[in-house]
Coordinates of C-alpha atoms in Angstrom, one line a residue:
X213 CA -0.3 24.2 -56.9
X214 CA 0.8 25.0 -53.3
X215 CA 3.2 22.8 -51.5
X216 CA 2.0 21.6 -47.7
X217 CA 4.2 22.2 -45.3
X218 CA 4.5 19.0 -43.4
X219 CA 2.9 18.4 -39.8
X220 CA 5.3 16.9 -37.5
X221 CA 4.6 15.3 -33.9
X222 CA 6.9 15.8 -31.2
X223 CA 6.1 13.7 -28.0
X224 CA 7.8 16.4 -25.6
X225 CA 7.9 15.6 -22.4
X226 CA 6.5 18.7 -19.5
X227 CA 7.1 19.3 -16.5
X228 CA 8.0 22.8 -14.5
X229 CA 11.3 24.9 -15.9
X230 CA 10.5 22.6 -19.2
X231 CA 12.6 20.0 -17.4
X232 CA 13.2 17.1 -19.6
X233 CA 11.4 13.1 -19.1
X234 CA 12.9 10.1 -19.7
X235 CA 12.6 8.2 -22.7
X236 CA 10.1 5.1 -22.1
X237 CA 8.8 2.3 -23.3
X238 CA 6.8 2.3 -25.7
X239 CA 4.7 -0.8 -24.1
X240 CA 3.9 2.4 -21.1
X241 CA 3.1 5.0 -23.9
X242 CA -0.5 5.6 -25.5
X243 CA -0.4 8.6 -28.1
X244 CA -3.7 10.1 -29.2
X245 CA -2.3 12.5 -31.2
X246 CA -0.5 15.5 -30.1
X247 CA -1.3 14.0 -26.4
X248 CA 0.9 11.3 -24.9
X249 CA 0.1 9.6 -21.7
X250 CA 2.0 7.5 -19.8
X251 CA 0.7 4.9 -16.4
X252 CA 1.3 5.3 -13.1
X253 CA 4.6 3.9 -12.0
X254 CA 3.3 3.2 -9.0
X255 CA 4.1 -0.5 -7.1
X256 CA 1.3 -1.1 -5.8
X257 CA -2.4 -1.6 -7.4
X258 CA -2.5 1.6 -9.2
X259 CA -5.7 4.0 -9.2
X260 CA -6.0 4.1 -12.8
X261 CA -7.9 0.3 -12.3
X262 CA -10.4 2.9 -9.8
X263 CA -11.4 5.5 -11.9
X264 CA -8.0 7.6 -12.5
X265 CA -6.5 8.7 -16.1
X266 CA -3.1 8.0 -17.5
X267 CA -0.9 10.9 -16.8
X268 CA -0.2 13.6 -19.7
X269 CA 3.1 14.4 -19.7
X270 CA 2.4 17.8 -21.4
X271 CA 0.2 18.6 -18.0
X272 CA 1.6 16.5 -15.6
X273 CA -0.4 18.4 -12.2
X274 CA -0.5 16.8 -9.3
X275 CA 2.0 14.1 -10.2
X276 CA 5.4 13.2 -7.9
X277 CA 8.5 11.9 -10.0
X278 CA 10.2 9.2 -9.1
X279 CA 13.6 7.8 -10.1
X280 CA 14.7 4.0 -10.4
X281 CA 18.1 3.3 -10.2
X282 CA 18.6 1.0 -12.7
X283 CA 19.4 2.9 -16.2
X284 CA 17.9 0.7 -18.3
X285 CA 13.9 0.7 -16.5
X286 CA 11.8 1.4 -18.5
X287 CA 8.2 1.2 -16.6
X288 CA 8.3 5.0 -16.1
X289 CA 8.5 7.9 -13.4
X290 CA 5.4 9.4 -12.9
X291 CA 2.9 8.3 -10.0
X292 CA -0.1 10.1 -9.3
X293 CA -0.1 12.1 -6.1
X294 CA -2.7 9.5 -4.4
X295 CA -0.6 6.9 -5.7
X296 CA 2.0 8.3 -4.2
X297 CA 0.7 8.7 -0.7
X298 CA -0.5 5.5 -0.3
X299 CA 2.8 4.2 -1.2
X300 CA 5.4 6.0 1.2
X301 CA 2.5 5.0 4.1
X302 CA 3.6 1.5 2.8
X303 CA 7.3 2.3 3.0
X304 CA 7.1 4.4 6.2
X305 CA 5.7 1.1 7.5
X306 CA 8.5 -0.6 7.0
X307 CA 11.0 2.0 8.0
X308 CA 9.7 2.1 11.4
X309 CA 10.5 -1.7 12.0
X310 CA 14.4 -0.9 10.8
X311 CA 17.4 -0.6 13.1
X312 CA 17.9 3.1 14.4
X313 CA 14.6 4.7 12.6
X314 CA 12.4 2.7 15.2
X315 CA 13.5 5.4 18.0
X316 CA 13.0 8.6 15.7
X317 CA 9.5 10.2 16.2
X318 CA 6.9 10.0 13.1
X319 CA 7.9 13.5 12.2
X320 CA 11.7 12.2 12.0
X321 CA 10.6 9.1 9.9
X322 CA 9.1 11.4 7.1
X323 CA 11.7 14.4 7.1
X324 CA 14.3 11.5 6.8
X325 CA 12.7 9.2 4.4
X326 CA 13.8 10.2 0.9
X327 CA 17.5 11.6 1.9
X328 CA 20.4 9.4 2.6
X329 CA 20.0 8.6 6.5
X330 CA 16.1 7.0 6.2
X331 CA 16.3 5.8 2.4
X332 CA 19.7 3.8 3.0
X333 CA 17.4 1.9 5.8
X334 CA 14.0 1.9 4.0
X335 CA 15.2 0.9 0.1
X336 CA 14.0 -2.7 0.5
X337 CA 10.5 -1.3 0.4
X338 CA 10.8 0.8 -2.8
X339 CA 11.3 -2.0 -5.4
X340 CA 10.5 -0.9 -8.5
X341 CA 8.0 -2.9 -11.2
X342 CA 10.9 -3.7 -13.4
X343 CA 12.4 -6.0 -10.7
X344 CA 15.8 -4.7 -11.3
X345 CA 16.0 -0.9 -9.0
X346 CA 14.3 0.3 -6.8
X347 CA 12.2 4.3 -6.7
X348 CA 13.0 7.3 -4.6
X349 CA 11.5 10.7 -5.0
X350 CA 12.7 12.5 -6.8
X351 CA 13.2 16.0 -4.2
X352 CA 14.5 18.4 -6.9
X353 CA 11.2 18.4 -9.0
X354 CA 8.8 20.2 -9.0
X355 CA 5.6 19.7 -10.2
X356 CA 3.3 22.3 -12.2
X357 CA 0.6 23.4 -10.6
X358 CA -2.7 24.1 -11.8
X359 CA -2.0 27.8 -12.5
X360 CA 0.7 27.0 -14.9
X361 CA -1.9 24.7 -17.0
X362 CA -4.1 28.0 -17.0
X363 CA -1.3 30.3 -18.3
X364 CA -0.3 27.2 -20.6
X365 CA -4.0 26.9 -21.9
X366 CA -4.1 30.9 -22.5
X367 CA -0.9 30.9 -24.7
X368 CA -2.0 28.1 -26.7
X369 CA -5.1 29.9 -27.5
X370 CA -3.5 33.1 -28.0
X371 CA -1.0 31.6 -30.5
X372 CA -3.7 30.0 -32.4
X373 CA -5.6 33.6 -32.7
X374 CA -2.5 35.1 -34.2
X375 CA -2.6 32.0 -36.6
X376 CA -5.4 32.2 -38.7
X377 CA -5.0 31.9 -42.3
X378 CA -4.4 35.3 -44.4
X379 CA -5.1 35.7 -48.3
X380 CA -2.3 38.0 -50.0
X381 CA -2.9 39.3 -53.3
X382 CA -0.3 39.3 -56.1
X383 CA -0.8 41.8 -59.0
X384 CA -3.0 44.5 -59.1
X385 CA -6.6 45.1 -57.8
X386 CA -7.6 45.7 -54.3
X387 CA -9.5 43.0 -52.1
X388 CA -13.2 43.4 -50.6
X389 CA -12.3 42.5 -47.2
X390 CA -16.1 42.0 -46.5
X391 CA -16.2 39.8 -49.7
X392 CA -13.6 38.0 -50.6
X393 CA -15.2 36.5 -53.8
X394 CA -15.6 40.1 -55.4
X395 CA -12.1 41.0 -55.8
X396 CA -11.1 42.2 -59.1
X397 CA -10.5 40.0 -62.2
X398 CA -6.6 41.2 -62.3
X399 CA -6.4 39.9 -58.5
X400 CA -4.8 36.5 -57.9
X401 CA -5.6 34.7 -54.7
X402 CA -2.0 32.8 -52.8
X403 CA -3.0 30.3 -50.1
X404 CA -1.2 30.9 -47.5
X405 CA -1.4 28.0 -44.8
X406 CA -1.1 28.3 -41.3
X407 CA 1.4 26.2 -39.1
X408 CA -1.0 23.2 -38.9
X409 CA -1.1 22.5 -42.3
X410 CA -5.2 23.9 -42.9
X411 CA -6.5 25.5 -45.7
X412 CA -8.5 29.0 -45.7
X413 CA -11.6 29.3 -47.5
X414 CA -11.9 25.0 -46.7
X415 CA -14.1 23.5 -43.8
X416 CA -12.1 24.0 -40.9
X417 CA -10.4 21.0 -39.8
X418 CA -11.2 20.2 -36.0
X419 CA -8.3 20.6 -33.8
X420 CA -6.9 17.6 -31.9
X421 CA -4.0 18.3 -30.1
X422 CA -5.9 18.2 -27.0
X423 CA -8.4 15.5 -28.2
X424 CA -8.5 12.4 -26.0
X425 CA -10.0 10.4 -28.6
X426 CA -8.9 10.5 -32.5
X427 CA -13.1 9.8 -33.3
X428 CA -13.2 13.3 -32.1
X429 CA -16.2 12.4 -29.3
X430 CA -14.9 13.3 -26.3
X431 CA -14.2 16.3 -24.8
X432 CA -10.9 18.1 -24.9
X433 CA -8.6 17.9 -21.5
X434 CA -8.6 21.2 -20.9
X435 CA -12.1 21.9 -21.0
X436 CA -13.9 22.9 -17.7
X437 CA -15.1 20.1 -15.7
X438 CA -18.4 19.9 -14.3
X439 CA -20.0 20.2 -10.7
X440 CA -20.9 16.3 -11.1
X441 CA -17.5 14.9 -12.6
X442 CA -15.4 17.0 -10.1
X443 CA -17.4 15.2 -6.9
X444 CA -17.0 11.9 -9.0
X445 CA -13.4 12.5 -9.4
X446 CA -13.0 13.2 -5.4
X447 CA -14.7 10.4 -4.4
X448 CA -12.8 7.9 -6.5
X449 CA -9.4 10.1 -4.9
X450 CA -11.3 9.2 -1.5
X451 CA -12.4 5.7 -2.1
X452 CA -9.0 4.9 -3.6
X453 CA -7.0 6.1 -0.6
X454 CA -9.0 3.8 1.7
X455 CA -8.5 1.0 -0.8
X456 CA -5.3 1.5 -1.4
X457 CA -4.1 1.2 1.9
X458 CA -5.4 -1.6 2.8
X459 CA -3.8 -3.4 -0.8
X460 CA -0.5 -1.5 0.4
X461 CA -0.6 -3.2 4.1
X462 CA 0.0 -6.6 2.4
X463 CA -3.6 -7.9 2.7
X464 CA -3.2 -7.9 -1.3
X465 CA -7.2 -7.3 -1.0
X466 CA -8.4 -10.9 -0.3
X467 CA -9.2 -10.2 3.6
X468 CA -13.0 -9.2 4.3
X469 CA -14.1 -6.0 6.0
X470 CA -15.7 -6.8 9.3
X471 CA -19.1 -5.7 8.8
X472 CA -20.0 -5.2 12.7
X473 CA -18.7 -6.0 16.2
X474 CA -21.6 -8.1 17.4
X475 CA -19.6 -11.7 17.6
X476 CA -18.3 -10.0 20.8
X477 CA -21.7 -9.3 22.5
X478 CA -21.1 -13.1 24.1
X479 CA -18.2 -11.5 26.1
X480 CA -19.5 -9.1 29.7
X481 CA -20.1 -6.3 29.5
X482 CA -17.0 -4.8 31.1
X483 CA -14.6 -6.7 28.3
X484 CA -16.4 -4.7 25.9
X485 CA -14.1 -1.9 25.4
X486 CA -11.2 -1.2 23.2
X487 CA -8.7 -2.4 26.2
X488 CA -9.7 -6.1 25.9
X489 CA -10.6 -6.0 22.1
X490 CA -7.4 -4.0 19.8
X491 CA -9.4 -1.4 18.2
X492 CA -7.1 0.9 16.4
X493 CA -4.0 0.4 14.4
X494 CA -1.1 1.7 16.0
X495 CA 0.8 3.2 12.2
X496 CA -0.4 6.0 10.2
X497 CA -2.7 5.2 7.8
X498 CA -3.8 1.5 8.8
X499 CA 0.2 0.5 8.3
X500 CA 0.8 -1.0 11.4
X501 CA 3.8 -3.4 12.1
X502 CA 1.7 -6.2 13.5
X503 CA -1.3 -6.7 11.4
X504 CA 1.1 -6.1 8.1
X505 CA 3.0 -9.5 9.2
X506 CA 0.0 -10.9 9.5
X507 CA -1.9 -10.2 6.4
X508 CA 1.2 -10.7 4.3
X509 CA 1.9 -13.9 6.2
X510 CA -1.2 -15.2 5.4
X511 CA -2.0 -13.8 1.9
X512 CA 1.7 -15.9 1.1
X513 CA -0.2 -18.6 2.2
X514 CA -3.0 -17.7 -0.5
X515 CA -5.5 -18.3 3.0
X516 CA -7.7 -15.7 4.4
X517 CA -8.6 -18.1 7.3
X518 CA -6.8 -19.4 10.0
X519 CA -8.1 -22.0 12.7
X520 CA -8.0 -22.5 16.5
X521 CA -5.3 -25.1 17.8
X522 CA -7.8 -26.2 20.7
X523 CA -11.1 -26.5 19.2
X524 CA -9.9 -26.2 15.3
X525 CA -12.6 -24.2 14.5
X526 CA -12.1 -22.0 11.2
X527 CA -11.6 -18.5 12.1
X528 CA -11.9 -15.9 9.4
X529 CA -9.5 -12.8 9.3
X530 CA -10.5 -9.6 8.8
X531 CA -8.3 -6.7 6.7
X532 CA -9.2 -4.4 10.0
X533 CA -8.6 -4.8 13.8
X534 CA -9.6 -6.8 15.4
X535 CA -8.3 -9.4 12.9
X536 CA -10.1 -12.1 14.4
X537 CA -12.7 -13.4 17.1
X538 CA -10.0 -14.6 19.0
X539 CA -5.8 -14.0 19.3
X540 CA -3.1 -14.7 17.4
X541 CA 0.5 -15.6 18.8
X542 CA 3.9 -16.7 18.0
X543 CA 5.6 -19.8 19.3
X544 CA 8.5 -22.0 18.8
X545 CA 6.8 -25.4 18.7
X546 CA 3.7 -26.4 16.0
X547 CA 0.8 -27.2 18.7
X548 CA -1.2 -28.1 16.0
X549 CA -1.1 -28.0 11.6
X550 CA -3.0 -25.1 11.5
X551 CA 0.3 -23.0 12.5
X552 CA 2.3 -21.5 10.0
X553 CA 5.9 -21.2 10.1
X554 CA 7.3 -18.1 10.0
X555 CA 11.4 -16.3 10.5
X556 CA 11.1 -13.8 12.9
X557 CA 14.3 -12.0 13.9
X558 CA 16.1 -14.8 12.7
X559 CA 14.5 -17.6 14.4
X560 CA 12.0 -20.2 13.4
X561 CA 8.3 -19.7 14.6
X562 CA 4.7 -20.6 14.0
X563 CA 1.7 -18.1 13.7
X564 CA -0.8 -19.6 15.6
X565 CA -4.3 -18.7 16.8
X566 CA -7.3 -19.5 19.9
X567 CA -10.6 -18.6 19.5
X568 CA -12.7 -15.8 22.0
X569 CA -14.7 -19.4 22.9
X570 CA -11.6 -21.1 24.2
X571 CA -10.0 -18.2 25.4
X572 CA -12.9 -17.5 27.8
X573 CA -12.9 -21.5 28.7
X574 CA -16.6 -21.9 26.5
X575 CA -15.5 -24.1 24.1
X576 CA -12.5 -25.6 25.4
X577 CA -11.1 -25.7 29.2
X578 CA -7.6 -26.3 29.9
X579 CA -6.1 -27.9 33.1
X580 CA -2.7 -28.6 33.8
X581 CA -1.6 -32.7 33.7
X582 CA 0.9 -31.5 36.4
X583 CA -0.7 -30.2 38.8
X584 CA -4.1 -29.5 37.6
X585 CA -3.8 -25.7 37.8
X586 CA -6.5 -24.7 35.3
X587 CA -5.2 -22.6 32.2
X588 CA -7.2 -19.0 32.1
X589 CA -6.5 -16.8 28.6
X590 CA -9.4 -14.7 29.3
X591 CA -7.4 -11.5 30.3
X592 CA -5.5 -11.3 26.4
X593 CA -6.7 -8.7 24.0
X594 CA -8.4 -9.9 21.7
X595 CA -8.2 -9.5 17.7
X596 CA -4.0 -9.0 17.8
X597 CA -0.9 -11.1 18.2
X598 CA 1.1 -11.6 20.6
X599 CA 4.8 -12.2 20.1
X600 CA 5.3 -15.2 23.0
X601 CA 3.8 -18.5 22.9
X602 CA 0.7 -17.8 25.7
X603 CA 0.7 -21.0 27.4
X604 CA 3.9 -21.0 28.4
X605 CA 4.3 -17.3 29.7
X606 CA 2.6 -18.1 33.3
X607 CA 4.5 -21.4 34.2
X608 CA 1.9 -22.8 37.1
X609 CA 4.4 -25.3 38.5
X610 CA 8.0 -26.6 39.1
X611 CA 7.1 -29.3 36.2
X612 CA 7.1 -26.3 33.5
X613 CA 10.3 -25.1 34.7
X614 CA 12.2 -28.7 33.8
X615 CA 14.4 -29.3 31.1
X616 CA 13.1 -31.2 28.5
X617 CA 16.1 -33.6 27.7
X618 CA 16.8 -34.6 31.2
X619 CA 13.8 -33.5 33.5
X620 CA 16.1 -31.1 35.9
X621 CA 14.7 -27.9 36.9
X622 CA 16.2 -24.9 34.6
X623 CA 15.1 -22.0 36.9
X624 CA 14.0 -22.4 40.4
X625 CA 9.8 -22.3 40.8
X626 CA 9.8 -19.4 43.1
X627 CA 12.4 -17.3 40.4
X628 CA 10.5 -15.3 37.9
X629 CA 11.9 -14.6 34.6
X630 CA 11.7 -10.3 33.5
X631 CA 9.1 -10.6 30.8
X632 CA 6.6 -12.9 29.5
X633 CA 8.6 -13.4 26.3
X634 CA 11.8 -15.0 28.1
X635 CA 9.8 -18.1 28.9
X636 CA 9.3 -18.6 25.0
X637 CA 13.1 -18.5 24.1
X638 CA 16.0 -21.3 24.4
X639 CA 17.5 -21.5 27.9
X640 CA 20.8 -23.6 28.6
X641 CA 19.8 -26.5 31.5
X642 CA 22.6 -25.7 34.1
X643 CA 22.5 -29.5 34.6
X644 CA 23.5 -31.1 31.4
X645 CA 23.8 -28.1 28.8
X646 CA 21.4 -28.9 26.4
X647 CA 19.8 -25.8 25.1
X648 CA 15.9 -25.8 23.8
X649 CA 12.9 -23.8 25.0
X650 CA 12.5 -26.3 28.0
X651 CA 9.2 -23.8 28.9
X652 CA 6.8 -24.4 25.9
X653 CA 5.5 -27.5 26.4
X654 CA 3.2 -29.5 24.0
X655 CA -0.2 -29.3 24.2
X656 CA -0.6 -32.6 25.4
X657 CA 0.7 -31.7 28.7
X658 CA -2.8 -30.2 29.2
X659 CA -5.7 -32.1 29.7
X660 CA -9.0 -31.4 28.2
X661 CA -12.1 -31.1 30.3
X662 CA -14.1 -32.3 27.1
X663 CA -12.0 -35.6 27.3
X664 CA -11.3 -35.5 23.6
X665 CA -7.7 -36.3 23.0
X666 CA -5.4 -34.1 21.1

């Protein structure tokens, strides 16, 4: 009888100069076999939901390492590289709204990102999934590429040629080495086993340390991949960059795609241009400032619609510029409940909206209860926000410019504040000190030429 030398599984982690992994959860772990796999680490909606596999930590290509600084995480350090990508867009997003790094070129933003003088500003954006740390590349990794996976494949294979079994003889008698079975009577046959524990002269037992599944169906991983799977698998990577953007932008996917651009036929001609209607994002990769506070203002709100504080019309917003048919803006007061409140730079505010209709004076016109100065919103761009309440920016008489606690005039009527923005922020009345945004008036200090009241 011939004792079995016992198979033993190592789950080893790879990675280049045989650099060691992390010990993780096993929740995060799926063994098949000699394979281990571990998921994405990534924050955001990962691609392996689109199409992408777990990572093999014996092959690990194409992968970035990440490091959480809290010792006891355990969700992993692996991301995929399109992962990846998509999520420093997110986090360069953020950076460029963050004291000193909004004056440093795009090319400054990424050099400085991972090392001390952009991560110290940007770490707010890198929690990790274990709520506890937060990631940061790891810069002193480095990845194998998909040359050593070749060289690895070839050794593997040239090992297992220099294992095959071998029959030794003990005694006397010589061995047919075209037929075993006629050796001589005198000659005893040793098994001698090879490091995987099979038995010569027995079927051959299939190998599966590079079997996906233990039914021993599918293909192993290193096996060449087709024409068709490799265009597959590069239009998932495509199609799950695009999506994955717009998840990482803080829509959280619940915004629509804007099929066309024919709700703004009604405007003339010469509005229709990407100068009156915002067009393009102004970030890499769909990660601009604006339309990330608004997508993640409104996805808090669990509300992909918003509606017009003139005619209350429902507005739907859209994950790509422009956001609406219509503008959105900030302001101090809430002209109407359809306004959200919002902190921006430490001050309460409401996200607001007005429709293209009552912009242009179609649905709803505007004239002034002081002096009947009609109210003309037809030169904003549309489908953005603007950061000022937009009724009060162009004061039209002395009756806008008076303090709202004791009707003096704050500024004189033919003084002109620097920017558009100034008229929405508090002011101290030089006549009896009481500061408020004396500018932004209600809404009722218009009057409607549709006579409805407000």
């Amino acid at each position: 009888m011939v004792k079995m030398p016992q198979r033993q599984r190592h789950n080893t982690g790879g990675g280049a100069g045989g650099a060691e992994l992390p010990l993780l959860d096993p929740g995060v772990i799926e063994a098949h076999n000699a394979v281990t796999t571990v998921r994405c680490c990534v924050p955001l909606a990962c691609g392996c939901l689109r199409g992408y596999e777990p990572i093999n930590l014996d092959s690990p290509t194409g992968c970035v390492r990440v490091h959480c600084n809290n010792e006891h995480c355990t969700v992993g350090n692996l991301m995929h590289g399109e992962c990846f990508s998509a999520w420093e867009t997110h986090v360069l997003a953020f950076l460029r709204s963050c004291g000193r790094a909004r004056s440093w070129s795009e090319k400054q933003r990424l050099q400085n990102l991972w090392t001390k003088r952009g991560y110290d500003l940007a770490y707010r954006a890198c929690s990790c999934l274990c709520s506890r740390g937060h990631l940061r590349k790891d810069l002193d990794w480095t990845p194998p590429t998909e040359s050593d996976d070749e060289n690895r494949t070839k050794k593997k294979k040239k090992n297992r040629q220099s294992q095959k079994p071998t029959l030794v003889t003990v005694g006397t008698g010589a061995i047919n080495n075209n037929n075993p079975n006629t050796s001589n009577n005198n000659t005893v046959i040793s098994l001698s086993t090879t490091p995987t524990g099979e038995i010569p002269g027995q079927p051959c037992q299939r190998h599966r340390n590079n079997s996906i599944s233990s039914t021993g169906s599918s293909p192993p991983s290193d096996a060449p991949t087709s024409p068709h799977h490799a265009a597959l698998a590069k239009r998932r990577s495509r199609d799950f960059f695009t999506d994955r953007t717009r998840h990482g932008s803080g829509g959280s996917g619940m915004f629509a795609r804007r099929p066309d651009f024919s709700s703004f036929n009604a405007l003339p001609r010469h509005k229709i241009n990407s100068y009156h209607i915002k067009m393009e994002d102004d970030g890499l990769h769909g990660n601009d400032d604006t339309r990330c506070f608004i997508l993640s203002t409104l996805a808090a709100q669990r509300t992909s619609r918003t509606a017009c504080v003139l005619c209350h019309q429902a507005l739907l917003v859209f994950d790509r510029y422009p956001l609406l048919d219509g503008t959105f803006f900030l302001t101090p007061i809430q002209h109407a409940k359809a306004a959200i409140p919002v902190r921006v730079e430490g001050r309460q505010q409401y996200l607001a909206a007005v429709c293209m209709g009552c912009l242009e004076g179609w649905s709803v016109s505007l004239r002034c209860a002081y002096c009947s100065a009609r109210w003309n919103g037809s030169a904003l761009i549309l489908g953005t926000m603007y950061s000022f309440d937009i009724f009060a920016a162009m004061p039209c008489c002395e009756s806008r410019l008076k303090c709202s606690k004791c009707e003096a005039v704050v500024i004189p009527p033919d003084q002109r504040l620097s920017f558009f923005s100034d008229y929405s922020r508090t002011h101290a009345c030089p006549s009896c000190g009481h500061v408020d945004h004396h500018f932004v008036k209600p809404l009722s200090s218009f009057i409607r030429d549709d006579k409805q009241s407000w």
